[in-house]
XYZ file of C-alpha atoms in Angstrom:
662
model
C 116.268 91.015 179.404
C 118.039 93.142 182.034
C 121.044 91.945 183.975
C 119.127 90.635 186.976
C 116.690 88.812 184.701
C 119.667 87.335 182.852
C 121.139 86.072 186.118
C 117.829 84.607 187.211
C 117.169 82.903 183.871
C 120.554 81.205 183.939
C 120.074 80.127 187.546
C 116.654 78.714 186.696
C 118.216 76.686 183.892
C 120.003 74.717 186.602
C 117.010 74.179 188.869
C 113.606 74.536 187.280
C 111.939 72.932 190.277
C 112.674 75.768 192.717
C 109.871 78.296 192.441
C 110.945 81.275 194.472
C 114.100 82.524 196.173
C 113.615 85.250 198.725
C 116.214 87.914 199.416
C 117.472 85.762 202.281
C 118.096 82.827 199.965
C 115.321 80.660 201.364
C 113.170 78.786 198.913
C 109.397 78.638 199.071
C 106.954 76.121 197.670
C 103.549 77.041 196.226
C 104.298 80.643 197.245
C 102.913 80.101 200.755
C 105.424 77.921 202.617
C 109.022 78.788 203.460
C 110.526 75.374 202.840
C 113.631 75.965 204.940
C 111.555 76.474 208.095
C 108.002 75.382 207.270
C 106.573 78.767 208.234
C 103.559 80.102 206.365
C 104.187 83.278 204.351
C 101.725 85.736 202.851
C 102.716 88.767 200.769
C 100.103 91.188 199.476
C 100.084 94.549 197.695
C 96.918 96.452 198.595
C 97.419 99.460 196.310
C 99.983 101.419 194.312
C 100.065 105.189 193.872
C 102.138 106.136 190.839
C 104.093 109.359 190.734
C 107.589 110.780 190.830
C 108.217 108.578 193.862
C 105.604 105.791 193.758
C 104.012 104.574 196.974
C 103.329 100.841 197.228
C 101.488 99.524 200.243
C 102.749 95.981 200.686
C 102.155 93.810 203.724
C 103.767 90.649 204.990
C 102.645 87.769 207.251
C 104.927 85.189 208.867
C 103.803 82.388 211.199
C 107.122 82.308 213.082
C 107.471 83.016 216.770
C 108.445 86.684 216.433
C 105.458 89.002 216.807
C 105.827 92.767 216.947
C 102.646 94.879 217.169
C 102.557 97.403 214.367
C 100.360 99.432 212.069
C 98.548 96.323 210.777
C 98.042 94.567 214.081
C 100.069 91.886 215.761
C 100.944 89.531 212.909
C 101.009 91.574 209.700
C 103.719 94.128 208.940
C 104.277 96.729 206.238
C 107.162 98.895 205.077
C 106.030 101.730 207.352
C 106.679 99.508 210.407
C 110.447 99.579 209.908
C 112.276 100.987 212.927
C 115.600 101.442 214.692
C 116.143 100.476 218.333
C 118.949 102.314 220.145
C 120.999 100.491 222.765
C 124.157 102.342 223.743
C 126.633 102.079 220.871
C 124.520 99.603 218.887
C 121.440 100.015 216.702
C 118.977 97.219 215.876
C 117.220 97.564 212.530
C 113.967 95.646 211.911
C 112.566 95.632 208.386
C 109.041 94.918 207.171
C 109.667 91.139 207.014
C 111.006 90.757 210.584
C 114.610 90.601 209.349
C 116.898 92.144 211.964
C 120.443 93.439 211.965
C 122.487 94.829 214.863
C 124.742 97.655 213.649
C 127.545 99.549 215.322
C 126.458 103.156 215.791
C 128.499 105.045 213.164
C 130.120 108.403 213.745
C 128.815 111.363 211.757
C 129.512 111.044 208.042
C 130.217 107.320 208.187
C 128.230 104.116 207.657
C 127.907 100.645 209.122
C 126.881 97.267 207.676
C 126.085 93.716 208.756
C 126.979 90.728 206.618
C 123.589 88.993 206.610
C 121.776 92.122 205.308
C 124.299 93.195 202.643
C 121.835 95.372 200.726
C 121.466 97.808 203.651
C 123.776 100.476 205.124
C 123.271 102.453 208.327
C 124.387 106.073 207.847
C 124.704 108.959 210.262
C 124.283 112.524 209.034
C 124.543 114.929 211.914
C 121.973 113.754 214.437
C 120.004 111.812 211.810
C 120.176 108.049 211.311
C 119.323 106.686 207.867
C 119.106 103.245 206.311
C 120.167 103.278 202.680
C 119.144 100.426 200.391
C 121.182 99.395 197.376
C 118.204 100.305 195.152
C 118.964 103.984 195.864
C 116.201 104.750 198.367
C 117.098 106.221 201.755
C 114.943 105.787 204.861
C 115.287 108.392 207.593
C 114.292 107.480 211.141
C 113.737 110.833 212.778
C 110.703 110.343 215.017
C 111.710 109.186 218.486
C 109.418 107.215 220.776
C 111.318 106.029 223.815
C 114.433 104.228 222.613
C 112.848 103.514 219.217
C 113.205 105.638 216.098
C 110.253 105.454 213.693
C 110.310 105.953 209.929
C 109.946 109.647 209.098
C 111.039 110.025 205.474
C 111.779 108.061 202.299
C 113.803 109.820 199.581
C 115.214 108.835 196.202
C 118.103 111.321 196.132
C 116.525 113.187 193.206
C 114.395 115.638 195.149
C 111.407 113.343 195.709
C 110.340 112.413 199.235
C 107.598 110.689 201.193
C 107.143 112.227 204.645
C 105.532 110.470 207.640
C 103.805 112.440 210.422
C 102.932 111.005 213.844
C 100.795 111.788 216.858
C 102.887 110.269 219.607
C 103.824 106.827 218.280
C 100.838 106.586 215.914
C 101.149 107.412 212.215
C 98.616 110.077 211.190
C 99.571 111.372 207.712
C 101.834 110.598 204.770
C 102.814 113.428 202.421
C 103.545 112.373 198.835
C 106.205 113.885 196.599
C 103.571 115.728 194.514
C 101.908 117.385 197.518
C 99.005 114.987 197.932
C 98.480 113.369 201.307
C 97.261 110.120 202.794
C 95.203 110.377 205.961
C 95.794 107.438 208.274
C 92.823 106.619 210.522
C 93.782 104.276 213.362
C 92.229 102.474 216.304
C 94.477 101.345 219.159
C 97.468 102.000 216.904
C 96.168 99.826 214.025
C 95.314 101.283 210.622
C 91.563 101.275 210.014
C 91.448 103.315 206.806
C 93.786 105.030 204.348
C 92.323 107.987 202.425
C 93.987 109.869 199.574
C 93.694 113.660 199.934
C 94.429 116.651 197.729
C 97.214 119.059 198.760
C 94.377 121.073 200.337
C 93.393 118.015 202.447
C 90.175 117.338 200.506
C 89.329 113.615 200.137
C 89.882 112.020 196.724
C 89.291 108.317 197.367
C 89.531 105.590 199.989
C 92.609 103.480 199.314
C 92.146 100.645 201.820
C 90.138 99.599 204.886
C 91.119 97.052 207.541
C 89.355 95.233 210.379
C 90.828 93.345 213.350
C 89.669 90.888 215.988
C 90.036 91.602 219.746
C 93.505 89.995 219.739
C 94.786 92.461 217.147
C 94.858 90.069 214.182
C 93.751 91.503 210.829
C 90.498 89.836 209.747
C 89.722 91.703 206.516
C 91.220 94.017 203.919
C 89.192 95.982 201.392
C 91.182 97.781 198.710
C 91.460 97.694 194.915
C 89.745 94.892 192.956
C 91.778 91.738 193.456
C 93.127 92.992 196.803
C 90.161 92.092 199.029
C 90.757 89.306 201.536
C 89.333 87.810 204.720
C 91.426 85.987 207.336
C 90.876 83.595 210.237
C 93.475 82.717 212.915
C 94.143 80.430 215.830
C 94.334 82.039 219.250
C 98.125 82.328 219.035
C 97.970 84.106 215.676
C 98.568 81.280 213.213
C 96.763 81.970 209.942
C 94.138 79.229 209.523
C 92.329 80.468 206.431
C 92.635 83.221 203.832
C 89.990 83.842 201.177
C 89.084 86.414 198.561
C 85.618 87.620 197.579
C 85.078 84.917 194.964
C 86.182 81.265 194.980
C 89.797 81.260 196.149
C 90.762 80.117 199.641
C 93.659 78.459 201.462
C 93.706 76.659 204.825
C 96.669 75.675 207.012
C 97.330 73.292 209.923
C 100.272 73.913 212.283
C 102.495 72.345 214.889
C 103.198 74.101 218.200
C 106.133 76.005 216.640
C 103.964 77.649 213.998
C 105.185 75.427 211.175
C 102.739 74.210 208.557
C 101.688 70.569 208.761
C 99.135 70.719 205.947
C 97.898 73.112 203.292
C 94.538 72.860 201.538
C 93.230 74.996 198.714
C 89.968 75.630 196.919
C 89.052 72.959 194.357
C 91.692 70.723 196.038
C 94.500 72.866 194.651
C 97.963 73.092 196.262
C 97.067 70.386 198.804
C 100.183 69.144 200.611
C 101.560 67.812 203.896
C 104.797 68.671 205.683
C 106.850 66.863 208.333
C 110.069 67.854 210.101
C 113.235 66.106 211.298
C 114.821 68.767 213.497
C 117.823 66.638 214.460
C 118.847 66.108 210.831
C 117.593 69.476 209.621
C 115.209 68.070 207.003
C 111.799 69.274 205.847
C 109.620 66.699 204.056
C 107.081 68.075 201.591
C 104.475 65.640 200.262
C 101.868 66.253 197.589
C 99.878 63.997 195.297
C 101.485 65.667 192.330
C 105.161 65.865 193.278
C 105.457 62.939 195.669
C 107.848 63.467 198.583
C 110.623 66.036 198.423
C 113.393 66.387 201.016
C 114.779 69.832 201.868
C 118.036 69.836 203.874
C 118.979 73.059 205.666
C 121.999 74.531 207.448
C 122.080 76.446 210.741
C 121.145 79.684 208.937
C 118.052 78.022 207.418
C 119.486 78.033 203.909
C 118.529 75.019 201.814
C 121.689 73.064 201.055
C 120.177 70.056 199.303
C 116.900 69.138 197.612
C 116.040 65.505 196.874
C 113.134 64.992 194.483
C 110.768 62.062 194.381
C 112.586 60.427 191.443
C 115.953 60.607 193.231
C 117.288 63.700 191.452
C 119.227 66.099 193.668
C 120.157 69.764 193.668
C 123.085 70.851 195.861
C 123.461 74.446 197.085
C 126.461 76.045 198.791
C 126.055 79.266 200.794
C 128.209 81.981 202.280
C 126.659 84.758 204.392
C 123.228 83.731 203.056
C 124.459 84.187 199.466
C 124.285 81.243 197.076
C 127.885 80.697 195.932
C 127.496 77.365 194.126
C 124.752 75.143 192.785
C 125.001 71.680 191.279
C 122.029 70.422 189.295
C 120.751 66.881 188.830
C 123.229 66.272 185.987
C 126.147 67.210 188.205
C 126.722 70.488 186.383
C 128.102 73.186 188.718
C 127.449 76.904 188.659
C 129.495 79.285 190.850
C 128.713 82.853 191.954
C 130.737 85.619 193.587
C 129.328 88.732 195.246
C 130.281 92.224 196.350
C 129.578 93.827 199.730
C 126.032 94.700 198.618
C 125.211 91.047 197.909
C 125.181 91.663 194.154
C 126.507 89.014 191.775
C 129.899 90.083 190.394
C 130.722 86.899 188.499
C 128.924 83.764 187.421
C 130.753 80.731 186.108
C 129.164 77.594 184.652
C 131.221 74.393 184.790
C 134.315 76.605 185.009
C 134.004 77.131 181.258
C 132.011 80.305 180.732
C 132.038 83.372 182.955
C 129.808 86.433 183.114
C 131.106 89.452 185.029
C 129.337 92.466 186.557
C 130.950 95.647 187.892
C 129.288 98.222 190.147
C 130.102 101.629 191.578
C 130.323 102.431 195.288
C 126.529 102.874 195.437
C 125.783 99.466 193.927
C 124.837 100.714 190.448
C 125.807 98.480 187.530
C 128.619 100.105 185.519
C 129.779 97.269 183.289
C 128.590 93.878 182.129
C 130.892 91.422 180.335
C 129.397 88.331 178.768
C 131.043 84.959 178.312
C 132.550 86.024 174.961
C 134.210 89.108 176.404
C 131.684 91.563 174.947
C 131.189 94.592 177.162
C 128.201 96.815 177.941
C 128.961 100.015 179.871
C 126.628 102.218 181.930
C 127.248 105.750 183.210
C 125.272 107.752 185.781
C 125.040 111.352 186.955
C 125.519 112.446 190.566
C 121.825 111.778 191.294
C 122.022 108.179 190.155
C 120.234 108.685 186.817
C 121.432 106.497 183.964
C 122.835 108.954 181.385
C 124.482 106.713 178.796
C 124.709 103.120 177.633
C 127.300 101.744 175.238
C 127.294 98.267 173.762
C 129.944 95.980 172.221
C 128.967 97.176 168.743
C 130.070 100.788 169.360
C 126.534 102.096 169.640
C 125.539 104.541 172.356
C 122.315 105.814 173.868
C 122.108 109.019 175.893
C 119.467 110.080 178.426
C 118.571 113.436 179.930
C 116.329 114.024 182.941
C 114.225 116.688 184.578
C 115.339 118.255 187.853
C 113.174 115.664 189.646
C 114.731 112.646 187.940
C 112.131 111.969 185.251
C 113.332 110.919 181.814
C 113.195 113.968 179.513
C 115.086 112.988 176.349
C 116.444 109.876 174.672
C 119.138 110.246 172.024
C 119.561 107.061 170.020
C 122.652 105.932 168.054
C 121.209 107.383 164.829
C 120.989 110.807 166.565
C 117.185 110.792 166.614
C 115.655 112.279 169.759
C 112.470 111.493 171.654
C 111.211 113.759 174.427
C 108.882 113.249 177.385
C 106.852 115.761 179.412
C 105.022 115.217 182.715
C 102.332 116.830 184.851
C 102.554 117.803 188.510
C 101.721 114.258 189.616
C 104.543 112.806 187.545
C 102.265 111.310 184.886
C 103.422 111.262 181.279
C 101.420 113.886 179.349
C 103.384 114.373 176.109
C 105.726 112.335 173.941
C 107.720 114.321 171.375
C 108.360 111.745 168.673
C 111.584 111.626 166.709
C 109.707 112.275 163.445
C 108.237 115.552 164.742
C 104.868 114.191 165.788
C 103.430 114.288 169.291
C 101.306 112.059 171.498
C 99.305 113.779 174.255
C 97.684 112.074 177.265
C 94.997 113.395 179.627
C 93.960 111.975 183.010
C 91.003 112.353 185.353
C 91.062 113.347 189.020
C 91.879 109.780 190.076
C 94.889 109.629 187.770
C 93.230 107.367 185.187
C 93.984 107.784 181.488
C 90.971 109.306 179.681
C 92.292 110.503 176.286
C 95.200 109.848 173.951
C 95.674 112.158 170.969
C 98.390 111.773 168.329
C 99.423 114.583 165.993
C 101.606 114.041 162.931
C 104.626 116.156 162.058
C 102.603 118.219 159.558
C 100.153 119.217 162.286
C 97.313 116.940 161.219
C 95.648 114.800 163.875
C 95.867 111.059 163.430
C 93.063 110.425 165.895
C 91.944 110.470 169.511
C 91.135 107.572 171.797
C 88.890 107.844 174.872
C 88.520 105.769 178.033
C 85.534 105.825 180.398
C 85.287 104.548 183.976
C 82.609 103.713 186.533
C 82.894 105.163 190.009
C 86.361 104.561 191.482
C 87.190 101.487 189.407
C 90.777 101.496 188.128
C 89.797 99.644 184.943
C 87.922 101.251 182.014
C 84.307 100.327 181.327
C 84.489 101.646 177.752
C 87.066 102.499 175.099
C 86.425 104.600 171.988
C 88.956 104.249 169.183
C 90.075 106.828 166.611
C 87.119 106.019 164.343
C 84.522 106.497 167.072
C 83.876 102.772 167.562
C 83.121 101.931 171.200
C 84.010 98.748 173.071
C 82.504 98.082 176.514
C 84.071 96.076 179.340
C 82.618 94.405 182.445
C 84.441 93.068 185.518
C 83.662 90.977 188.572
C 84.351 91.933 192.202
C 87.954 90.718 191.946
C 88.719 92.772 188.854
C 88.566 89.888 186.375
C 87.413 90.845 182.903
C 84.093 89.004 182.451
C 82.600 90.681 179.389
C 83.662 92.518 176.219
C 81.110 93.956 173.776
C 82.296 95.626 170.582
C 80.598 98.330 168.527
C 78.692 95.723 166.455
C 77.163 94.212 169.586
C 79.277 91.048 169.435
C 80.056 89.848 172.942
C 82.736 87.781 174.639
C 82.046 86.387 178.127
C 84.644 85.019 180.537
C 84.205 82.872 183.650
C 86.838 82.205 186.304
C 87.429 79.580 188.958
C 89.574 79.551 192.061
C 93.068 81.037 191.912
C 92.130 83.260 188.950
C 91.898 80.370 186.476
C 89.929 81.038 183.298
C 87.419 78.183 182.987
C 85.104 79.389 180.217
C 85.245 81.728 177.232
C 82.036 82.273 175.273
C 82.247 83.908 171.834
C 79.648 84.387 169.089
C 81.086 81.201 167.548
C 80.751 79.023 170.647
C 82.208 78.157 174.034
C 85.694 77.052 175.048
C 86.200 75.364 178.422
C 89.466 74.979 180.328
C 90.459 72.545 183.069
C 93.511 72.625 185.344
C 95.418 70.281 187.613
C 96.031 70.784 191.344
C 98.802 73.303 190.612
C 96.632 75.346 188.230
C 98.422 74.026 185.146
C 96.239 73.705 182.065
C 95.309 70.072 181.363
C 92.299 70.298 179.046
C 90.762 72.593 176.443
C 87.410 71.608 174.966
C 84.889 73.219 172.650
C 81.324 73.507 173.979
C 82.227 70.927 176.677
C 82.272 68.167 174.052
C 84.824 65.575 175.099
C 84.982 64.463 171.463
C 86.546 67.805 170.521
C 89.192 68.575 173.081
C 92.870 68.860 173.926
C 94.395 67.224 177.000
C 97.740 68.084 178.607
C 99.714 65.862 180.986
C 102.560 67.075 183.202
C 105.545 65.457 184.917
C 106.314 65.577 188.635
C 108.434 68.649 187.840
C 105.479 70.431 186.258
C 106.670 69.923 182.667
C 104.283 69.034 179.848
C 104.930 65.401 178.878
C 101.901 64.709 176.646
C 99.418 66.712 174.605
C 96.425 64.792 173.228
C 94.033 66.380 170.721
C 90.736 64.633 169.854
C 88.959 65.630 166.638
C 85.178 65.272 166.250
C 85.507 63.620 162.818
C 85.931 59.848 163.206
C 86.952 60.500 166.853
C 90.563 60.682 165.693
C 93.216 61.342 168.320
C 96.644 62.877 167.932
C 99.192 62.549 170.695
C 102.394 64.545 171.198
C 104.910 63.252 173.769
C 107.692 65.344 175.333
C 110.757 64.142 177.258
C 113.211 66.133 179.381
C 116.720 65.624 180.728
C 117.646 65.768 184.415
C 118.239 69.520 184.210
C 114.686 70.084 182.991
C 115.599 70.849 179.369
C 113.401 69.625 176.523
C 115.062 66.519 175.102
C 112.606 65.276 172.481
C 109.165 65.789 170.982
C 107.430 62.785 169.385
C 104.442 63.437 167.121
C 101.394 61.234 166.584
C 102.838 59.705 163.380
C 105.947 58.526 165.228
C 108.341 61.092 163.828
C 110.357 62.967 166.397
C 112.559 65.987 166.981
C 115.528 65.777 169.367
C 117.379 68.656 170.998
C 121.048 68.854 172.046
C 122.721 71.416 174.313
C 126.234 72.598 175.052
C 127.939 72.638 178.462
C 126.181 75.813 179.558
C 122.720 74.740 178.456
C 122.412 76.499 175.090
C 120.634 74.701 172.241
C 123.270 73.747 169.633
C 121.553 71.120 167.476
C 118.053 70.094 166.433
C 117.699 66.624 164.923
C 114.675 65.218 163.062
C 114.075 61.470 162.960
C 111.681 59.215 161.083
C 109.256 56.946 162.905
C 111.804 54.118 162.458
C 114.399 56.196 164.319
C 116.587 57.093 161.318
C 118.078 60.581 161.266
C 116.201 62.643 158.705
C 117.859 66.027 159.192
C 120.401 67.746 161.434
C 120.136 71.473 162.020
C 123.175 72.948 163.807
C 122.498 76.186 165.651
C 125.069 78.936 166.070
C 124.866 80.354 169.584
C 125.272 83.963 170.466
C 125.349 84.966 174.103
C 122.227 84.270 176.144
C 120.309 87.046 174.377
C 121.597 90.200 172.673
C 118.998 92.267 174.409
C 119.184 95.137 176.828
C 116.585 96.897 178.913
C 117.145 100.318 180.417
C 114.707 101.061 183.220
C 113.786 104.468 184.580
C 110.839 105.456 186.776
C 108.904 106.387 183.645
C 110.111 104.535 180.547
C 111.520 101.095 179.834
C 113.624 100.820 176.684
C 114.271 97.505 175.003
C 117.074 96.951 172.498
C 117.051 93.744 170.469
C 120.048 93.053 168.248
C 119.117 91.443 164.947
C 122.618 91.390 163.473
C 126.037 92.558 164.527
C 125.497 96.169 163.464
C 121.734 96.396 163.467
C 119.355 97.038 166.291
C 115.791 98.030 166.924
C 114.498 99.896 169.935
C 111.114 100.872 171.227
C 110.239 102.983 174.272
C 107.536 101.496 176.444
C 105.820 103.486 179.167
C 105.549 101.675 182.477
C 101.983 101.030 183.540
């Protein structure tokens, strides 16, 4: 669990009902509605090109009043649409999600910031204007078109860059860090097709294709499996329907301001209604599952209060769009403080326990102190690469990098070393194991893994694995293990795995419903069927569709499992397990079919401290006290190539395992 995940997990412990918090602090419901405003949101990733500096093509839709024609038409925007608008001594920055900030034009060598976009800085280097994000990426705006500056370069500060080339105001090519290119075919300024090219400008593959209606609204996207969608709009650009190539679809109704009044989904999933009280600043969200929820907002559209259908409340306090305090349904407060980059520097729960985070001037984490005063320290080189980590138990890890910022060596506390080698495209090709062995990887022309060969320290080969692909599919159609046994795979048009056949001819078949739900799994032994509620939560598992042999799951208005009922075919016997939760969403008890129960008790900061077993008459059968460490003695170190996880088993023991990012 890295630091940000730790923060998020602790925040979620105080409000399990909030699904998503955007960077602006506005909560969304069902991933499609911005509950502070009622606007419809859509976020999609059409493709990802891995490499020394990966390229992700993400796009964003918002049903609000602001519309700025860009590379994806009138309503959709992508990262490449970011721009600067010059107006005398001020500069207006617009990002890919329509967020805007007006900056003072800095003098050369200086920077400027605005409070509501704390993660960004406007820098001036000579005649160049750059936006630097706290994640370490810099965006240069060097292509002028009138009083607008268009995105011309993205760099990571380690020698890797993405370069954007224009014809007039229209993007024509993108040059990747490894020399490959993307040809951008446009029509009336809108992207029609993106094609990956070799450094010699020879086509490799089509990455994405787009179509638009006469009003400039995107009507279809064709990209990787699972990233193919069709869209329908009202005349003023409100998204009425989105659908994939299989069974999933969503429909929306709007008021005149572009706010959602109703949402309908395939198989009656995610159906809801919304109403608005603009004078009081309240959004009412009604669904058959959750009842009516009230969302109260401030003038900056931050949600200050949530009232649930059972009367529970969550209170939020904000400052400059940063959440500084939250009180859950049990009245338990949690406070946060931030630095100028909007990063959490301290978190305090009920004023009892505090977690602290320190950062350098670039926003990189340098020290983490948990609630017991234990300290983790992080050190970086002048390129921003993490070069060492030390923990409270006097153990240290060291990291070395290539000239282009790729992880080259890991030195663990026991002095063992593991090395990594890469090809021109930045793909991992060799792992030099600490025991002297090696693992070698080979890829095809589309960058897909085709072989993995491991050699032991004595030079003997442990075995080779092979992967085979069909056409331009990113997923393998066959895998051959070290013993020569082949397993075949089949997929549907959305990239779902629908068939697996092993070397003995035994087959597994999978069937999916709307919203990627697995509804059937057929094995040589029989069929399992799965049913879901309106929020795609599992409610039933049955064998061969026999109701007499099934498991049923029931959920609360907060989405928590409250009952699990299993029916056995012999004598039609049923077993029922009942769960209860406290107001903060924590599991309070589990009652089995025979009446015995297990009860759970927590301390002031939500950690489990006691587990109590009771007989069916309610007498205490056993008490198990639990000694709490910090949240988790676990640390992840992330680099562009390798994620390392350290799990502490005892005070002076640890285990670690490098894991290559996919």
